[in-house]
Amino acid sequence: MTTEDRIAIAIPTYNEKENIRKLAVTLVDMYPSARLFIVDDNSPDGTAEVVQELAYTYPAIRLIWREHKQGAASACLDAFARILPDETFDYIVTMNGDLSHNPADLKILFAAAATNDIVIGSRYIDGGGIENQSWLRRVLSKWGQGYARVVTGLPIEDLTSGYVIYHRDILGRILMQLVRTEGYAHQIEMKYLGHKFGARIKELPITFRAHHEGSKADFRMLWEGLKMPLYLRLFD
């Protein structure tokens, strides 16, 4: 069994009808033996219908449909709950469904996955970057990264990246201790716990292409992103 036979990819979607077809077909072409777990929160634009149509053509695609919008972090956890019991999967990928994460970068990330437990697609190391993002969001993001690094003491530049490959063993350990949070807090905590458990962590540069700016963050998520680093530092 090759590495490509042992891949599961978790993709949260909400109103991604225009993007998910291109992304899913690209991933299936790249990794024919991988399985895609696409979690849709009852998108009003018909994203779930597109995914279901794709699933008829591509058996590797699984639709996980949820009646209410619950967020990307919750979507990934639901995907993990279906992936981890299947011991044929060794590598679990999380990525966005809006093409902000370039699927071509997976080749580079997987090259490091054989010798690392967590591989992060990083916007904030040399060679990484962000396109189509306002200066205000860019400043807030950089400030948030710096704040989280200082408070947690983690040697990771992109703590909120959602483009990540986990080895199944470390992901299972992380999920056993994970606090159920959304947004930035969820990404920070996942990486914090991986580091705590001694995971070999590698960051590689990616270019993030921002879409739907402003639609995926709210005050509650930002507040959790501020609280979680303090919680981890003081109470973990």
PDB file of C-alpha atoms in Angstrom:
ATOM      1  CA  MET A   1       0.000   0.000   0.000  1.00  0.00           C
ATOM      2  CA  THR A   2       1.467   3.353  -1.062  1.00  0.00           C
ATOM      3  CA  THR A   3       1.258   6.711   0.724  1.00  0.00           C
ATOM      4  CA  GLU A   4      -1.429   7.820  -1.711  1.00  0.00           C
ATOM      5  CA  ASP A   5      -3.615   4.869  -0.700  1.00  0.00           C
ATOM      6  CA  ARG A   6      -3.561   6.053   2.913  1.00  0.00           C
ATOM      7  CA  ILE A   7      -4.758   9.653   2.504  1.00  0.00           C
ATOM      8  CA  ALA A   8      -7.990  11.186   3.774  1.00  0.00           C
ATOM      9  CA  ILE A   9      -8.777  14.836   3.063  1.00  0.00           C
ATOM     10  CA  ALA A  10     -11.249  16.790   5.222  1.00  0.00           C
ATOM     11  CA  ILE A  11     -12.808  19.811   3.498  1.00  0.00           C
ATOM     12  CA  PRO A  12     -15.400  22.070   5.199  1.00  0.00           C
ATOM     13  CA  THR A  13     -17.711  23.927   2.811  1.00  0.00           C
ATOM     14  CA  TYR A  14     -20.320  26.643   2.994  1.00  0.00           C
ATOM     15  CA  ASN A  15     -21.539  28.261  -0.211  1.00  0.00           C
ATOM     16  CA  GLU A  16     -18.686  26.864  -2.302  1.00  0.00           C
ATOM     17  CA  LYS A  17     -20.704  25.643  -5.301  1.00  0.00           C
ATOM     18  CA  GLU A  18     -18.430  27.545  -7.702  1.00  0.00           C
ATOM     19  CA  ASN A  19     -15.217  26.164  -6.194  1.00  0.00           C
ATOM     20  CA  ILE A  20     -15.803  22.684  -4.838  1.00  0.00           C
ATOM     21  CA  ARG A  21     -16.203  20.951  -8.181  1.00  0.00           C
ATOM     22  CA  LYS A  22     -12.836  22.211  -9.420  1.00  0.00           C
ATOM     23  CA  LEU A  23     -11.118  21.438  -6.116  1.00  0.00           C
ATOM     24  CA  ALA A  24     -12.560  17.946  -5.716  1.00  0.00           C
ATOM     25  CA  VAL A  25     -11.837  16.866  -9.287  1.00  0.00           C
ATOM     26  CA  THR A  26      -8.296  18.235  -9.047  1.00  0.00           C
ATOM     27  CA  LEU A  27      -7.652  16.298  -5.823  1.00  0.00           C
ATOM     28  CA  VAL A  28      -9.087  13.062  -7.218  1.00  0.00           C
ATOM     29  CA  ASP A  29      -6.894  13.421 -10.298  1.00  0.00           C
ATOM     30  CA  MET A  30      -3.834  14.047  -8.126  1.00  0.00           C
ATOM     31  CA  TYR A  31      -4.532  11.259  -5.624  1.00  0.00           C
ATOM     32  CA  PRO A  32      -6.890   8.682  -7.182  1.00  0.00           C
ATOM     33  CA  SER A  33      -6.728   6.389  -4.140  1.00  0.00           C
ATOM     34  CA  ALA A  34      -7.323   9.108  -1.546  1.00  0.00           C
ATOM     35  CA  ARG A  35     -10.749   9.758  -0.055  1.00  0.00           C
ATOM     36  CA  LEU A  36     -12.330  13.167   0.283  1.00  0.00           C
ATOM     37  CA  PHE A  37     -14.651  13.909   3.202  1.00  0.00           C
ATOM     38  CA  ILE A  38     -16.514  17.070   2.273  1.00  0.00           C
ATOM     39  CA  VAL A  39     -18.575  18.498   5.131  1.00  0.00           C
ATOM     40  CA  ASP A  40     -21.312  20.909   4.081  1.00  0.00           C
ATOM     41  CA  ASP A  41     -23.443  22.932   6.484  1.00  0.00           C
ATOM     42  CA  ASN A  42     -26.598  23.011   4.355  1.00  0.00           C
ATOM     43  CA  SER A  43     -25.227  25.666   1.990  1.00  0.00           C
ATOM     44  CA  PRO A  44     -28.102  27.646   0.447  1.00  0.00           C
ATOM     45  CA  ASP A  45     -26.257  27.836  -2.886  1.00  0.00           C
ATOM     46  CA  GLY A  46     -26.523  24.071  -3.440  1.00  0.00           C
ATOM     47  CA  THR A  47     -22.946  23.059  -2.629  1.00  0.00           C
ATOM     48  CA  ALA A  48     -24.115  19.750  -1.156  1.00  0.00           C
ATOM     49  CA  GLU A  49     -25.965  18.872  -4.346  1.00  0.00           C
ATOM     50  CA  VAL A  50     -22.798  19.441  -6.366  1.00  0.00           C
ATOM     51  CA  VAL A  51     -20.794  17.230  -3.992  1.00  0.00           C
ATOM     52  CA  GLN A  52     -23.427  14.491  -4.134  1.00  0.00           C
ATOM     53  CA  GLU A  53     -23.361  14.617  -7.915  1.00  0.00           C
ATOM     54  CA  LEU A  54     -19.576  14.300  -7.856  1.00  0.00           C
ATOM     55  CA  ALA A  55     -19.835  11.352  -5.469  1.00  0.00           C
ATOM     56  CA  TYR A  56     -21.841   9.395  -8.040  1.00  0.00           C
ATOM     57  CA  THR A  57     -18.960   9.767 -10.509  1.00  0.00           C
ATOM     58  CA  TYR A  58     -16.083   9.561  -8.033  1.00  0.00           C
ATOM     59  CA  PRO A  59     -16.595   6.928  -5.304  1.00  0.00           C
ATOM     60  CA  ALA A  60     -13.684   8.415  -3.342  1.00  0.00           C
ATOM     61  CA  ILE A  61     -15.809  11.481  -2.500  1.00  0.00           C
ATOM     62  CA  ARG A  62     -17.952  11.377   0.648  1.00  0.00           C
ATOM     63  CA  LEU A  63     -20.531  14.031   1.511  1.00  0.00           C
ATOM     64  CA  ILE A  64     -21.144  14.731   5.191  1.00  0.00           C
ATOM     65  CA  TRP A  65     -24.258  16.915   5.270  1.00  0.00           C
ATOM     66  CA  ARG A  66     -25.220  18.907   8.346  1.00  0.00           C
ATOM     67  CA  GLU A  67     -28.528  20.669   8.785  1.00  0.00           C
ATOM     68  CA  HIS A  68     -27.203  23.845  10.395  1.00  0.00           C
ATOM     69  CA  LYS A  69     -24.119  26.014   9.977  1.00  0.00           C
ATOM     70  CA  GLN A  70     -21.657  24.969  12.670  1.00  0.00           C
ATOM     71  CA  GLY A  71     -18.322  26.221  11.357  1.00  0.00           C
ATOM     72  CA  ALA A  72     -15.149  24.858   9.809  1.00  0.00           C
ATOM     73  CA  ALA A  73     -13.560  23.541  13.002  1.00  0.00           C
ATOM     74  CA  SER A  74     -16.648  21.533  13.883  1.00  0.00           C
ATOM     75  CA  ALA A  75     -16.787  20.268  10.298  1.00  0.00           C
ATOM     76  CA  CYS A  76     -13.220  18.964  10.524  1.00  0.00           C
ATOM     77  CA  LEU A  77     -13.996  17.228  13.817  1.00  0.00           C
ATOM     78  CA  ASP A  78     -16.991  15.507  12.232  1.00  0.00           C
ATOM     79  CA  ALA A  79     -14.778  14.379   9.354  1.00  0.00           C
ATOM     80  CA  PHE A  80     -12.123  13.112  11.783  1.00  0.00           C
ATOM     81  CA  ALA A  81     -14.772  11.067  13.603  1.00  0.00           C
ATOM     82  CA  ARG A  82     -15.388   9.169  10.374  1.00  0.00           C
ATOM     83  CA  ILE A  83     -11.773   8.973   9.248  1.00  0.00           C
ATOM     84  CA  LEU A  84      -9.877   7.797  12.327  1.00  0.00           C
ATOM     85  CA  PRO A  85     -11.800   4.537  12.915  1.00  0.00           C
ATOM     86  CA  ASP A  86     -10.571   3.428   9.482  1.00  0.00           C
ATOM     87  CA  GLU A  87      -7.032   2.247  10.164  1.00  0.00           C
ATOM     88  CA  THR A  88      -6.145   2.227   6.463  1.00  0.00           C
ATOM     89  CA  PHE A  89      -5.682   6.008   6.683  1.00  0.00           C
ATOM     90  CA  ASP A  90      -2.268   7.171   7.877  1.00  0.00           C
ATOM     91  CA  TYR A  91      -2.359  10.793   6.689  1.00  0.00           C
ATOM     92  CA  ILE A  92      -5.220  13.218   7.277  1.00  0.00           C
ATOM     93  CA  VAL A  93      -5.274  16.539   5.439  1.00  0.00           C
ATOM     94  CA  THR A  94      -7.324  19.599   6.343  1.00  0.00           C
ATOM     95  CA  MET A  95      -7.830  22.313   3.741  1.00  0.00           C
ATOM     96  CA  ASN A  96     -10.334  24.977   2.746  1.00  0.00           C
ATOM     97  CA  GLY A  97     -12.994  24.379   0.136  1.00  0.00           C
ATOM     98  CA  ASP A  98     -12.768  27.805  -1.512  1.00  0.00           C
ATOM     99  CA  LEU A  99      -9.472  27.319  -3.409  1.00  0.00           C
ATOM    100  CA  SER A 100      -7.626  29.586  -0.974  1.00  0.00           C
ATOM    101  CA  HIS A 101      -5.347  26.572  -0.462  1.00  0.00           C
ATOM    102  CA  ASN A 102      -3.676  25.529  -3.687  1.00  0.00           C
ATOM    103  CA  PRO A 103      -3.991  21.736  -4.082  1.00  0.00           C
ATOM    104  CA  ALA A 104      -0.685  21.690  -5.997  1.00  0.00           C
ATOM    105  CA  ASP A 105       1.067  22.515  -2.705  1.00  0.00           C
ATOM    106  CA  LEU A 106       0.101  19.090  -1.362  1.00  0.00           C
ATOM    107  CA  LYS A 107       2.935  17.491  -3.324  1.00  0.00           C
ATOM    108  CA  ILE A 108       5.456  19.543  -1.341  1.00  0.00           C
ATOM    109  CA  LEU A 109       3.679  19.023   1.966  1.00  0.00           C
ATOM    110  CA  PHE A 110       3.477  15.262   1.485  1.00  0.00           C
ATOM    111  CA  ALA A 111       7.183  15.100   0.702  1.00  0.00           C
ATOM    112  CA  ALA A 112       7.761  16.124   4.331  1.00  0.00           C
ATOM    113  CA  ALA A 113       4.981  13.991   5.831  1.00  0.00           C
ATOM    114  CA  ALA A 114       7.003  10.773   5.746  1.00  0.00           C
ATOM    115  CA  THR A 115       9.431  12.142   8.346  1.00  0.00           C
ATOM    116  CA  ASN A 116       7.137  14.470  10.313  1.00  0.00           C
ATOM    117  CA  ASP A 117       3.974  14.067  12.369  1.00  0.00           C
ATOM    118  CA  ILE A 118       2.457  17.436  11.454  1.00  0.00           C
ATOM    119  CA  VAL A 119       3.195  19.384   8.279  1.00  0.00           C
ATOM    120  CA  ILE A 120       1.874  22.950   8.096  1.00  0.00           C
ATOM    121  CA  GLY A 121       1.324  25.002   4.974  1.00  0.00           C
ATOM    122  CA  SER A 122       2.689  28.297   6.275  1.00  0.00           C
ATOM    123  CA  ARG A 123       1.965  31.827   5.074  1.00  0.00           C
ATOM    124  CA  TYR A 124       4.522  33.402   7.374  1.00  0.00           C
ATOM    125  CA  ILE A 125       7.850  31.727   6.672  1.00  0.00           C
ATOM    126  CA  ASP A 126      10.254  32.630   3.877  1.00  0.00           C
ATOM    127  CA  GLY A 127       8.629  31.852   0.556  1.00  0.00           C
ATOM    128  CA  GLY A 128       5.082  31.977   1.925  1.00  0.00           C
ATOM    129  CA  GLY A 129       2.571  34.750   1.385  1.00  0.00           C
ATOM    130  CA  ILE A 130      -1.004  35.956   1.054  1.00  0.00           C
ATOM    131  CA  GLU A 131      -2.845  37.263  -1.996  1.00  0.00           C
ATOM    132  CA  ASN A 132      -6.059  39.318  -2.195  1.00  0.00           C
ATOM    133  CA  GLN A 133      -6.114  40.334   1.453  1.00  0.00           C
ATOM    134  CA  SER A 134      -6.653  43.879   2.704  1.00  0.00           C
ATOM    135  CA  TRP A 135      -3.914  45.625   4.615  1.00  0.00           C
ATOM    136  CA  LEU A 136      -6.090  45.691   7.750  1.00  0.00           C
ATOM    137  CA  ARG A 137      -6.684  41.945   7.731  1.00  0.00           C
ATOM    138  CA  ARG A 138      -3.012  41.380   7.012  1.00  0.00           C
ATOM    139  CA  VAL A 139      -1.961  43.505  10.000  1.00  0.00           C
ATOM    140  CA  LEU A 140      -4.507  41.865  12.313  1.00  0.00           C
ATOM    141  CA  SER A 141      -3.392  38.408  11.216  1.00  0.00           C
ATOM    142  CA  LYS A 142       0.292  39.143  11.759  1.00  0.00           C
ATOM    143  CA  TRP A 143      -0.446  40.660  15.160  1.00  0.00           C
ATOM    144  CA  GLY A 144      -2.546  37.655  16.127  1.00  0.00           C
ATOM    145  CA  GLN A 145       0.196  35.239  15.089  1.00  0.00           C
ATOM    146  CA  GLY A 146       2.780  37.121  17.118  1.00  0.00           C
ATOM    147  CA  TYR A 147       0.505  37.302  20.136  1.00  0.00           C
ATOM    148  CA  ALA A 148      -0.227  33.566  20.055  1.00  0.00           C
ATOM    149  CA  ARG A 149       3.455  32.663  19.637  1.00  0.00           C
ATOM    150  CA  VAL A 150       4.566  34.828  22.557  1.00  0.00           C
ATOM    151  CA  VAL A 151       1.843  33.621  24.899  1.00  0.00           C
ATOM    152  CA  THR A 152       2.132  29.902  24.080  1.00  0.00           C
ATOM    153  CA  GLY A 153       5.875  29.856  23.473  1.00  0.00           C
ATOM    154  CA  LEU A 154       5.377  27.721  20.362  1.00  0.00           C
ATOM    155  CA  PRO A 155       8.141  27.754  17.712  1.00  0.00           C
ATOM    156  CA  ILE A 156       5.573  27.882  14.893  1.00  0.00           C
ATOM    157  CA  GLU A 157       5.146  30.873  12.607  1.00  0.00           C
ATOM    158  CA  ASP A 158       1.658  30.119  11.245  1.00  0.00           C
ATOM    159  CA  LEU A 159      -0.365  28.894  14.196  1.00  0.00           C
ATOM    160  CA  THR A 160      -3.724  29.533  12.532  1.00  0.00           C
ATOM    161  CA  SER A 161      -3.034  27.786   9.230  1.00  0.00           C
ATOM    162  CA  GLY A 162      -5.790  25.384   8.227  1.00  0.00           C
ATOM    163  CA  TYR A 163      -3.722  23.680   5.524  1.00  0.00           C
ATOM    164  CA  VAL A 164      -2.209  20.841   7.536  1.00  0.00           C
ATOM    165  CA  ILE A 165      -1.262  17.175   7.200  1.00  0.00           C
ATOM    166  CA  TYR A 166      -1.521  15.097  10.390  1.00  0.00           C
ATOM    167  CA  HIS A 167      -0.254  11.589  10.918  1.00  0.00           C
ATOM    168  CA  ARG A 168      -3.113   9.540  12.330  1.00  0.00           C
ATOM    169  CA  ASP A 169      -1.308   8.695  15.588  1.00  0.00           C
ATOM    170  CA  ILE A 170      -0.701  12.298  16.612  1.00  0.00           C
ATOM    171  CA  LEU A 171      -4.150  13.391  15.456  1.00  0.00           C
ATOM    172  CA  GLY A 172      -5.760  10.727  17.627  1.00  0.00           C
ATOM    173  CA  ARG A 173      -3.827  11.949  20.661  1.00  0.00           C
ATOM    174  CA  ILE A 174      -4.705  15.582  19.957  1.00  0.00           C
ATOM    175  CA  LEU A 175      -8.417  14.846  19.669  1.00  0.00           C
ATOM    176  CA  MET A 176      -8.460  13.079  23.035  1.00  0.00           C
ATOM    177  CA  GLN A 177      -7.556  16.352  24.794  1.00  0.00           C
ATOM    178  CA  LEU A 178      -8.997  18.945  22.412  1.00  0.00           C
ATOM    179  CA  VAL A 179     -11.349  21.629  23.733  1.00  0.00           C
ATOM    180  CA  ARG A 180     -14.211  22.213  21.286  1.00  0.00           C
ATOM    181  CA  THR A 181     -13.575  25.693  19.885  1.00  0.00           C
ATOM    182  CA  GLU A 182     -13.968  27.434  16.524  1.00  0.00           C
ATOM    183  CA  GLY A 183     -11.848  29.492  14.177  1.00  0.00           C
ATOM    184  CA  TYR A 184      -8.391  30.654  15.139  1.00  0.00           C
ATOM    185  CA  ALA A 185      -8.551  29.100  18.619  1.00  0.00           C
ATOM    186  CA  HIS A 186      -9.104  25.635  17.191  1.00  0.00           C
ATOM    187  CA  GLN A 187      -6.056  25.851  14.919  1.00  0.00           C
ATOM    188  CA  ILE A 188      -3.837  27.170  17.708  1.00  0.00           C
ATOM    189  CA  GLU A 189      -4.909  24.452  20.125  1.00  0.00           C
ATOM    190  CA  MET A 190      -4.388  21.641  17.592  1.00  0.00           C
ATOM    191  CA  LYS A 191      -0.797  22.724  17.008  1.00  0.00           C
ATOM    192  CA  TYR A 192      -0.164  23.384  20.696  1.00  0.00           C
ATOM    193  CA  LEU A 193      -1.261  19.879  21.651  1.00  0.00           C
ATOM    194  CA  GLY A 194       0.784  18.350  18.855  1.00  0.00           C
ATOM    195  CA  HIS A 195       3.876  20.142  20.133  1.00  0.00           C
ATOM    196  CA  LYS A 196       3.052  19.154  23.714  1.00  0.00           C
ATOM    197  CA  PHE A 197       2.927  15.488  22.698  1.00  0.00           C
ATOM    198  CA  GLY A 198       6.339  15.695  21.059  1.00  0.00           C
ATOM    199  CA  ALA A 199       5.200  15.755  17.437  1.00  0.00           C
ATOM    200  CA  ARG A 200       7.779  16.392  14.761  1.00  0.00           C
ATOM    201  CA  ILE A 201       6.391  19.562  13.176  1.00  0.00           C
ATOM    202  CA  LYS A 202       7.470  21.016   9.845  1.00  0.00           C
ATOM    203  CA  GLU A 203       6.362  24.288   8.228  1.00  0.00           C
ATOM    204  CA  LEU A 204       6.605  24.720   4.481  1.00  0.00           C
ATOM    205  CA  PRO A 205       5.762  27.877   2.529  1.00  0.00           C
ATOM    206  CA  ILE A 206       2.465  28.295   0.702  1.00  0.00           C
ATOM    207  CA  THR A 207       0.676  31.218  -0.905  1.00  0.00           C
ATOM    208  CA  PHE A 208      -2.773  31.689   0.569  1.00  0.00           C
ATOM    209  CA  ARG A 209      -5.340  33.158  -1.822  1.00  0.00           C
ATOM    210  CA  ALA A 210      -7.898  34.963   0.305  1.00  0.00           C
ATOM    211  CA  HIS A 211     -11.567  34.594  -0.671  1.00  0.00           C
ATOM    212  CA  HIS A 212     -14.817  35.864   0.865  1.00  0.00           C
ATOM    213  CA  GLU A 213     -12.829  38.254   3.040  1.00  0.00           C
ATOM    214  CA  GLY A 214     -14.572  39.121   6.253  1.00  0.00           C
ATOM    215  CA  SER A 215     -17.139  36.314   6.016  1.00  0.00           C
ATOM    216  CA  LYS A 216     -15.297  33.670   8.021  1.00  0.00           C
ATOM    217  CA  ALA A 217     -14.531  35.587  11.185  1.00  0.00           C
ATOM    218  CA  ASP A 218     -16.789  37.080  13.821  1.00  0.00           C
ATOM    219  CA  PHE A 219     -16.275  38.640  17.232  1.00  0.00           C
ATOM    220  CA  ARG A 220     -16.747  35.321  19.059  1.00  0.00           C
ATOM    221  CA  MET A 221     -14.049  33.614  16.996  1.00  0.00           C
ATOM    222  CA  LEU A 222     -11.657  36.523  17.441  1.00  0.00           C
ATOM    223  CA  TRP A 223     -12.311  36.509  21.198  1.00  0.00           C
ATOM    224  CA  GLU A 224     -11.644  32.773  21.382  1.00  0.00           C
ATOM    225  CA  GLY A 225      -8.418  33.357  19.451  1.00  0.00           C
ATOM    226  CA  LEU A 226      -7.332  35.775  22.166  1.00  0.00           C
ATOM    227  CA  LYS A 227      -8.422  33.576  25.073  1.00  0.00           C
ATOM    228  CA  MET A 228      -7.106  30.210  23.919  1.00  0.00           C
ATOM    229  CA  PRO A 229      -3.366  31.041  24.060  1.00  0.00           C
ATOM    230  CA  LEU A 230      -3.807  32.335  27.626  1.00  0.00           C
ATOM    231  CA  TYR A 231      -5.821  29.262  28.588  1.00  0.00           C
ATOM    232  CA  LEU A 232      -3.161  26.958  27.189  1.00  0.00           C
ATOM    233  CA  ARG A 233      -0.355  28.804  28.942  1.00  0.00           C
ATOM    234  CA  LEU A 234      -2.072  29.102  32.321  1.00  0.00           C
ATOM    235  CA  PHE A 235      -4.154  25.940  32.677  1.00  0.00           C
ATOM    236  CA  ASP A 236      -2.758  23.216  30.420  1.00  0.00           C
TER     237      ASP A 236
END
